[in-house]
Amino acid sequence: MTRFAELCVTTNFSFLRGASHPEELVFAARDLGFAGAGVADRNTLAGAVRAHAAAKEAGVRLAVGARLVFRDGTPDILAYPKDRAAYGRLTKALTIGNRRAPKGECWLDLEDFLSCAEGQQAIVAPEIAAGAAPDERLREALRQARARCGEVWLAARFCFDGEDRRRLALLRAAAAETGARLIATTEPLFHAPGRRALADVLTCIREKTTLDSAGRRLAANAERCLKPPPEMARLYAQAPEAVEETGRFLEGVAFSLDDLSYNYPDETVAGRKDAQEALEDLTWKGAAERYPGGVPEKVRASLTRELKIVADLNYAAYFLTVADIVRFAREERNILCQGRGSAANSSVCYCLGITSVDPARFTLLFDRFVSSERNEPPDIDVDFEHERREEAIQYVYEKYGRHRAALAATLICYRGRSAIRDVAKVFGFSEDRIAALSKTQHWWSKAVTEEDLRKLGLD
């Protein structure tokens, strides 16, 4: 039985390039009998979380990485961290590339990869057109990557253009010359051949053209999909070691997103033993302020239980961090703020002043917020008045350092109407038809139906 892992997978998180969801690619890899898969989107790790969750469900071994696309003409390098420290170096390089570029772009140079190369397994993935040959830029990338990483792999993709045998021989020679290892791949953009049509549409949107005008910018075939291991062995019969190397590469990548965990700031207060003791002191002090007539027995029992769960799960520092930010906003700057969401189920949050709803009065359940059975960290949402929110953000930066605090980014995805408009443009629809078609969609709509098309005369 052929052991093969596809290590150059692109998902739809490579916007307007990948035509399949991470879940589709992972489950297809399982169904095809792959030894595993490697997901590496263009200058991002955004698709890794969904791929990781799908891999755990499907029982597929997953390598998490990023495809580094360089502005200086260097061939793409797929970087896969072997441990948590290497993952941190990779994310730092991506952050640098994003910060130096305009919004929506990432500017990377080969030196950025070399600075994070320690602990990475790297695949250099050149784009070699028909009639062309590996150039010195490719060889230099292979040499430098090998010098920094210890080993480097050279991707050999079948293009099905009649040049594959010649191209494979040239790549094999380049690998031998530079000490690289050849690795087999289809560099898939989608999980099955049927997605080629969608991939063409995405290409047209990216290139701002129509299907009729796209010409050679469209894929020549539907081969950039996942292929069964026996077929890969047949395609690479000229270089069987390229298929074997996929398994060897996968074995070397031990890093998993499960290795990541949040390290809470040290919120130990002077004169107290630890964060848990500090939290308990502040909680009971707050309880006395919330209930000046005496803490009700029901509340006392609830606080005792909650504090024990917090201690068992080691979350005390987190509660202290949030309480301190709220304290700063209210007491030092008089900024309006309010905790919300499931944190309102917590008597501890109420006594710390984070929330304003008494859970005991409304019989709210703490287990909806924190539970040892769920094994999920707490999530306390605090809203700050819009005009002064920046003051709270700057306080966090100043206290914890900009290298330890960050704003959460959201990944913008297509909504129904915007997707319809862009796809309709690809098909050359007139503006009035595009407007009419998009108006058939509402927030609850799942798709354009045949009835919608019939009403517009597009059936």
Coordinates of C-alpha atoms in Angstrom, one line a residue:
M1 CA 0.0 0.0 0.0
T2 CA 1.4 3.4 -1.0
R3 CA 2.0 5.8 2.0
F4 CA 1.4 9.3 0.9
A5 CA 0.6 12.6 2.5
E6 CA -0.3 15.8 0.6
L7 CA 1.7 18.6 2.2
C8 CA 0.9 21.6 0.0
V9 CA -2.8 22.0 0.6
T10 CA -4.3 25.4 -0.1
T11 CA -7.8 26.2 1.5
N12 CA -10.3 28.9 0.8
F13 CA -8.5 30.9 3.5
S14 CA -6.1 31.8 0.7
F15 CA -8.8 34.2 -0.4
L16 CA -9.8 33.9 -4.1
R17 CA -7.4 31.0 -4.7
G18 CA -8.5 28.0 -2.7
A19 CA -11.8 26.6 -3.7
S20 CA -12.5 24.2 -0.8
H21 CA -13.1 24.6 2.9
P22 CA -10.5 23.1 5.3
E23 CA -13.0 20.6 6.5
E24 CA -13.7 19.4 2.9
L25 CA -10.0 18.9 2.3
V26 CA -9.3 17.1 5.5
F27 CA -12.2 14.7 5.2
A28 CA -11.3 14.0 1.5
A29 CA -7.8 13.2 2.7
R30 CA -9.2 10.7 5.1
D31 CA -11.5 9.1 2.5
L32 CA -8.6 8.8 0.1
G33 CA -6.5 7.0 2.6
F34 CA -3.8 9.6 3.1
A35 CA -1.2 9.2 5.8
G36 CA -1.9 12.8 6.6
A37 CA -2.1 16.3 5.2
G38 CA -0.3 19.6 5.5
V39 CA -2.3 22.9 5.3
A40 CA -0.3 25.9 4.2
D41 CA -2.3 29.0 3.1
R42 CA -0.7 32.1 1.5
N43 CA 1.0 34.2 4.2
T44 CA -1.5 33.2 6.8
L45 CA -2.4 30.6 9.4
A46 CA -6.1 31.6 9.4
G47 CA -7.3 28.2 8.0
A48 CA -5.4 26.2 10.6
V49 CA -8.0 26.2 13.3
R50 CA -10.8 24.8 11.3
A51 CA -8.4 22.3 9.6
H52 CA -7.2 21.2 13.1
A53 CA -10.7 20.7 14.4
A54 CA -11.7 18.7 11.3
A55 CA -8.5 16.6 11.5
K56 CA -9.2 15.6 15.2
E57 CA -12.8 14.6 14.2
A58 CA -11.6 12.7 11.1
G59 CA -8.6 11.1 12.7
V60 CA -6.2 12.6 10.2
R61 CA -2.7 13.6 11.1
L62 CA -2.3 17.3 10.3
A63 CA 0.7 19.4 9.7
V64 CA 0.0 23.2 10.3
G65 CA 2.1 25.7 8.3
A66 CA 2.0 28.7 6.0
R67 CA 2.9 29.3 2.4
L68 CA 5.3 32.2 2.4
V69 CA 4.9 34.2 -0.8
F70 CA 7.8 36.7 -1.3
R71 CA 7.9 40.1 -3.0
D72 CA 11.5 39.7 -4.2
G73 CA 10.8 36.9 -6.7
T74 CA 12.0 34.1 -4.4
P75 CA 10.0 30.9 -5.0
D76 CA 7.3 30.2 -2.4
I77 CA 8.4 28.4 0.7
L78 CA 6.0 26.3 2.8
A79 CA 7.1 26.5 6.4
Y80 CA 6.0 23.9 8.9
P81 CA 7.0 24.5 12.5
K82 CA 8.2 21.4 14.4
D83 CA 7.5 22.8 17.9
R84 CA 5.8 25.6 19.7
A85 CA 8.9 27.9 19.6
A86 CA 9.1 27.5 15.8
Y87 CA 5.4 28.3 15.5
G88 CA 6.0 31.5 17.5
R89 CA 8.9 32.5 15.1
L90 CA 6.7 31.8 12.1
T91 CA 3.8 34.0 13.4
K92 CA 6.3 36.7 14.2
A93 CA 7.6 36.7 10.6
L94 CA 4.0 36.9 9.2
T95 CA 3.2 39.7 11.6
I96 CA 6.2 41.7 10.3
G97 CA 5.1 41.1 6.7
N98 CA 1.6 42.3 7.4
R99 CA 2.7 45.4 9.4
R100 CA 5.0 46.6 6.6
A101 CA 2.4 46.2 3.9
P102 CA -0.9 48.0 3.0
K103 CA -4.1 46.5 4.4
G104 CA -4.9 43.2 2.7
E105 CA -1.3 42.5 1.7
C106 CA 1.7 40.8 3.2
W107 CA 5.2 41.8 2.1
L108 CA 7.8 39.2 2.8
D109 CA 11.4 38.8 1.7
L110 CA 13.6 35.7 1.9
E111 CA 15.4 37.1 4.9
D112 CA 12.1 37.1 6.8
F113 CA 11.9 33.3 6.4
L114 CA 15.6 32.8 7.2
S115 CA 15.0 34.8 10.5
C116 CA 12.4 32.3 11.5
A117 CA 13.8 29.2 9.9
E118 CA 15.1 27.6 13.1
G119 CA 12.8 24.7 13.9
Q120 CA 10.9 24.8 10.6
Q121 CA 10.6 22.1 8.0
A122 CA 10.6 23.8 4.6
I123 CA 9.3 23.0 1.2
V124 CA 10.4 25.2 -1.7
A125 CA 7.6 25.3 -4.3
P126 CA 8.7 26.8 -7.6
E127 CA 6.4 27.7 -10.5
I128 CA 8.2 26.3 -13.6
A129 CA 6.3 27.0 -16.8
A130 CA 6.4 24.8 -19.9
G131 CA 9.8 25.0 -21.6
A132 CA 11.4 26.7 -18.6
A133 CA 14.0 25.2 -16.2
P134 CA 15.0 25.7 -12.5
D135 CA 16.9 29.0 -12.2
E136 CA 19.6 30.3 -9.9
R137 CA 17.1 32.0 -7.7
L138 CA 15.5 28.6 -6.9
R139 CA 18.9 27.0 -6.2
E140 CA 19.8 29.9 -3.9
A141 CA 16.6 29.5 -2.0
L142 CA 17.2 25.8 -1.6
R143 CA 20.8 26.4 -0.4
Q144 CA 19.9 29.0 2.1
A145 CA 16.9 27.1 3.5
R146 CA 19.0 24.0 3.9
A147 CA 21.7 25.9 5.7
R148 CA 19.2 27.3 8.2
C149 CA 16.8 24.4 8.5
G150 CA 19.2 21.5 8.2
E151 CA 17.0 19.9 5.6
V152 CA 14.9 21.3 2.8
W153 CA 12.4 19.7 0.4
L154 CA 11.7 20.7 -3.3
A155 CA 8.1 20.4 -4.4
A156 CA 7.6 18.6 -7.8
R157 CA 4.1 19.3 -9.0
F158 CA 2.6 17.5 -12.0
C159 CA 1.0 20.1 -14.3
F160 CA -0.4 17.6 -16.9
D161 CA 0.9 19.9 -19.7
G162 CA 3.0 17.4 -21.6
E163 CA 6.2 18.7 -19.9
D164 CA 6.0 16.8 -16.6
R165 CA 8.6 14.2 -17.3
R166 CA 11.1 16.8 -18.5
R167 CA 10.3 19.1 -15.5
L168 CA 10.5 16.2 -13.0
A169 CA 14.0 15.3 -14.3
L170 CA 15.2 18.9 -14.0
L171 CA 13.8 19.3 -10.5
R172 CA 15.4 16.0 -9.5
A173 CA 18.7 17.2 -10.8
A174 CA 18.3 20.6 -8.9
A175 CA 17.5 18.7 -5.7
A176 CA 20.6 16.6 -6.1
E177 CA 22.8 19.6 -6.8
T178 CA 21.6 21.5 -3.7
G179 CA 21.2 18.7 -1.3
A180 CA 17.4 19.0 -1.2
R181 CA 14.9 16.2 -1.1
L182 CA 12.3 15.9 -3.8
I183 CA 8.7 15.7 -2.6
A184 CA 5.5 14.8 -4.6
T185 CA 2.5 17.1 -4.6
T186 CA -0.4 18.3 -6.7
E187 CA -0.4 21.6 -4.8
P188 CA -4.2 21.2 -4.5
L189 CA -6.5 24.2 -4.6
F190 CA -9.7 22.1 -4.1
H191 CA -10.6 18.7 -2.8
A192 CA -12.2 17.2 -5.9
P193 CA -12.2 17.8 -9.6
G194 CA -15.7 19.2 -9.6
R195 CA -14.5 22.3 -7.8
R196 CA -12.5 23.4 -10.8
A197 CA -15.4 25.6 -12.1
L198 CA -15.5 27.4 -8.8
A199 CA -11.7 27.9 -8.8
D200 CA -12.1 29.5 -12.3
V201 CA -14.7 31.8 -10.9
L202 CA -12.4 32.8 -8.1
T203 CA -9.6 33.4 -10.5
C204 CA -11.8 35.8 -12.5
I205 CA -12.8 37.7 -9.4
R206 CA -9.2 38.0 -8.4
E207 CA -8.1 39.1 -11.9
K208 CA -11.2 41.4 -12.3
T209 CA -12.3 39.8 -15.5
T210 CA -15.0 37.5 -16.9
L211 CA -14.9 33.9 -17.8
D212 CA -15.2 34.8 -21.5
S213 CA -12.1 37.1 -21.3
A214 CA -9.9 35.2 -18.8
G215 CA -8.2 33.1 -21.4
R216 CA -5.0 31.4 -20.1
R217 CA -5.4 32.9 -16.7
L218 CA -7.8 30.0 -16.0
A219 CA -6.6 26.6 -15.0
A220 CA -5.7 24.4 -18.0
N221 CA -7.3 21.4 -16.3
A222 CA -8.9 20.1 -13.1
E223 CA -5.9 18.3 -11.8
R224 CA -5.1 20.6 -8.8
C225 CA -7.1 18.4 -6.5
L226 CA -6.3 15.6 -4.0
K227 CA -5.4 12.4 -5.7
P228 CA -5.4 8.8 -4.3
P229 CA -2.0 7.5 -3.1
P230 CA -1.9 4.8 -5.8
E231 CA -2.3 7.4 -8.5
M232 CA 0.4 9.5 -7.0
A233 CA 2.7 6.5 -7.0
R234 CA 2.0 5.9 -10.7
L235 CA 2.6 9.5 -11.6
Y236 CA 5.9 9.6 -9.8
A237 CA 7.2 6.2 -11.0
Q238 CA 10.1 8.1 -12.4
A239 CA 11.0 9.4 -8.9
P240 CA 9.4 7.1 -6.3
E241 CA 11.4 8.7 -3.6
A242 CA 9.3 11.8 -4.0
V243 CA 6.2 10.0 -2.7
E244 CA 8.1 8.3 0.1
E245 CA 9.4 11.6 1.3
T246 CA 5.9 12.8 2.0
G247 CA 5.6 10.3 4.9
R248 CA 9.1 11.2 6.2
F249 CA 8.3 14.9 6.1
L250 CA 5.0 14.4 8.0
E251 CA 6.8 12.4 10.7
G252 CA 9.2 15.2 11.4
V253 CA 6.4 17.7 12.2
A254 CA 5.4 17.1 15.8
F255 CA 3.8 20.5 16.4
S256 CA 0.0 20.6 16.9
L257 CA -2.3 23.5 17.8
D258 CA -3.1 21.4 20.9
D259 CA 0.4 22.5 22.0
L260 CA -0.8 26.1 22.4
S261 CA -2.2 27.3 25.7
Y262 CA -2.7 30.7 27.2
N263 CA -0.3 31.8 29.8
Y264 CA -2.1 34.1 32.2
P265 CA -0.3 37.2 33.5
D266 CA 1.1 37.0 37.0
E267 CA -1.4 39.0 39.0
T268 CA 0.0 38.1 42.4
V269 CA -0.7 41.0 44.8
A270 CA 2.0 42.1 47.3
G271 CA 1.5 40.5 50.7
R272 CA -0.5 37.6 49.4
K273 CA 0.7 34.1 48.6
D274 CA -0.7 33.7 45.1
A275 CA -3.3 34.8 42.6
Q276 CA -6.0 32.5 44.1
E277 CA -5.6 34.1 47.5
A278 CA -5.7 37.5 46.0
L279 CA -8.9 36.7 44.1
E280 CA -10.6 35.3 47.2
D281 CA -9.7 38.4 49.2
L282 CA -11.0 40.7 46.5
T283 CA -14.2 38.6 46.0
W284 CA -15.2 38.5 49.6
K285 CA -14.4 42.2 50.0
G286 CA -16.6 42.9 47.0
A287 CA -19.3 40.7 48.4
A288 CA -19.4 42.8 51.6
E289 CA -19.8 45.9 49.4
R290 CA -22.5 44.4 47.2
Y291 CA -24.5 43.1 50.3
P292 CA -24.0 45.8 53.0
G293 CA -26.6 44.1 55.1
G294 CA -24.7 40.8 55.1
V295 CA -23.9 38.3 52.5
P296 CA -26.9 35.9 52.0
E297 CA -26.1 32.3 52.7
K298 CA -27.2 31.4 49.2
V299 CA -24.6 33.8 47.8
R300 CA -21.9 32.7 50.2
A301 CA -22.4 29.1 49.1
S302 CA -22.3 30.1 45.5
L303 CA -19.1 32.1 45.9
T304 CA -17.4 29.3 47.8
R305 CA -18.3 26.8 45.0
E306 CA -17.2 29.2 42.2
L307 CA -13.9 30.0 43.9
K308 CA -13.2 26.3 44.3
I309 CA -13.8 25.6 40.6
V310 CA -11.6 28.6 39.6
A311 CA -8.9 27.2 41.9
D312 CA -9.2 23.7 40.4
L313 CA -8.9 25.1 36.9
N314 CA -6.2 27.6 37.7
Y315 CA -8.1 30.6 36.3
A316 CA -7.6 33.0 39.2
A317 CA -5.1 35.2 37.4
Y318 CA -7.5 35.7 34.5
F319 CA -10.3 37.0 36.7
L320 CA -7.8 39.3 38.4
T321 CA -6.7 40.6 35.0
V322 CA -10.2 41.5 33.9
A323 CA -11.1 43.0 37.3
D324 CA -8.0 45.2 37.1
I325 CA -8.9 46.5 33.6
V326 CA -12.5 47.3 34.8
R327 CA -11.1 48.9 38.0
F328 CA -8.8 51.1 35.9
A329 CA -11.6 52.2 33.6
R330 CA -14.1 53.0 36.3
E331 CA -11.9 54.3 39.2
E332 CA -9.0 56.0 37.4
R333 CA -10.7 57.3 34.2
N334 CA -14.4 57.2 34.9
I335 CA -15.0 55.2 31.7
L336 CA -18.4 53.5 31.4
C337 CA -17.9 49.8 31.0
Q338 CA -20.0 46.7 31.6
G339 CA -19.4 42.9 31.6
R340 CA -21.9 40.9 29.6
G341 CA -22.6 37.5 28.2
S342 CA -22.2 34.3 30.2
A343 CA -20.0 36.1 32.7
A344 CA -23.3 37.4 34.2
N345 CA -23.8 33.9 35.5
S346 CA -20.9 34.3 37.9
S347 CA -21.3 35.6 41.5
V348 CA -17.5 36.1 41.5
C349 CA -17.7 38.5 38.5
Y350 CA -20.6 40.3 40.2
C351 CA -18.7 40.8 43.5
L352 CA -15.5 41.9 41.6
G353 CA -17.6 44.6 39.9
I354 CA -17.2 43.2 36.4
T355 CA -20.9 42.5 35.9
S356 CA -24.0 44.2 37.4
V357 CA -26.5 41.4 37.5
D358 CA -26.8 39.4 40.7
P359 CA -26.9 35.8 39.6
A360 CA -28.4 34.7 43.0
R361 CA -31.3 37.0 42.5
F362 CA -32.1 35.6 39.0
T363 CA -31.1 32.0 39.6
L364 CA -28.4 32.1 36.9
L365 CA -26.1 29.0 36.4
F366 CA -22.4 29.5 36.9
D367 CA -21.7 26.2 34.9
R368 CA -22.9 28.0 31.8
F369 CA -19.8 30.2 32.2
V370 CA -17.1 27.9 33.6
S371 CA -17.3 24.2 34.0
S372 CA -14.6 21.6 34.7
E373 CA -16.6 19.2 32.5
R374 CA -16.3 21.4 29.4
N375 CA -12.6 22.0 29.7
E376 CA -12.9 25.4 28.2
P377 CA -11.3 28.6 29.5
P378 CA -13.6 31.4 30.7
D379 CA -14.5 34.2 28.3
I380 CA -15.5 37.5 29.9
D381 CA -16.7 40.1 27.5
V382 CA -16.5 43.7 28.7
D383 CA -17.9 46.6 26.7
F384 CA -16.3 50.1 27.0
E385 CA -17.9 53.3 25.9
H386 CA -16.9 53.8 22.3
E387 CA -15.3 57.2 22.5
R388 CA -13.0 56.2 25.3
R389 CA -12.3 52.6 24.5
E390 CA -8.8 53.4 23.3
E391 CA -7.8 54.6 26.8
A392 CA -8.5 51.1 28.1
I393 CA -6.6 49.5 25.2
Q394 CA -3.6 51.7 25.9
Y395 CA -3.6 50.8 29.6
V396 CA -3.4 47.1 28.6
Y397 CA -0.5 47.8 26.3
E398 CA 1.3 49.8 29.0
K399 CA 0.8 47.3 31.7
Y400 CA 1.6 44.1 29.9
G401 CA 3.7 45.3 27.0
R402 CA 2.9 45.5 23.3
H403 CA 4.7 42.2 22.7
R404 CA 2.3 40.4 25.1
A405 CA -1.0 42.1 24.1
A406 CA -2.8 42.3 20.8
L407 CA -6.0 43.2 19.2
A408 CA -8.1 40.3 17.9
A409 CA -8.5 40.3 14.1
T410 CA -11.6 39.2 12.3
L411 CA -11.4 37.5 8.9
I412 CA -13.8 39.0 6.4
C413 CA -15.8 36.4 4.5
Y414 CA -18.2 36.7 1.7
R415 CA -21.9 37.4 2.5
G416 CA -24.6 36.2 0.3
R417 CA -25.3 39.4 -1.7
S418 CA -21.7 40.3 -2.2
A419 CA -20.8 36.8 -3.4
I420 CA -23.7 36.9 -5.8
R421 CA -22.6 40.3 -7.2
D422 CA -19.1 39.2 -7.8
V423 CA -20.0 35.8 -9.4
A424 CA -22.6 37.5 -11.6
K425 CA -19.9 39.9 -12.8
V426 CA -17.7 37.0 -13.8
F427 CA -20.5 35.6 -16.0
G428 CA -20.9 39.0 -17.6
F429 CA -24.3 39.9 -16.2
S430 CA -25.5 43.5 -16.7
E431 CA -25.7 45.8 -13.6
D432 CA -29.5 45.8 -13.6
R433 CA -29.6 42.0 -13.6
I434 CA -26.9 41.8 -10.9
A435 CA -29.0 44.2 -8.7
A436 CA -32.2 42.2 -9.3
L437 CA -30.4 39.0 -8.5
S438 CA -28.8 40.2 -5.3
K439 CA -32.2 41.5 -4.1
T440 CA -33.5 38.0 -4.0
Q441 CA -31.2 37.3 -1.0
H442 CA -32.0 38.1 2.6
W443 CA -30.0 37.4 5.8
W444 CA -31.8 34.1 6.2
S445 CA -31.2 33.0 2.5
K446 CA -29.0 30.0 2.0
A447 CA -28.6 30.1 -1.8
V448 CA -30.1 31.4 -5.1
T449 CA -32.9 29.1 -5.9
E450 CA -34.2 27.9 -9.2
E451 CA -37.4 29.9 -8.5
D452 CA -35.3 33.1 -8.0
L453 CA -33.7 32.6 -11.4
R454 CA -37.0 31.8 -13.1
K455 CA -38.6 35.0 -11.8
L456 CA -35.7 36.9 -13.3
G457 CA -35.8 35.1 -16.6
L458 CA -32.5 33.4 -16.0
D459 CA -33.6 29.8 -16.0

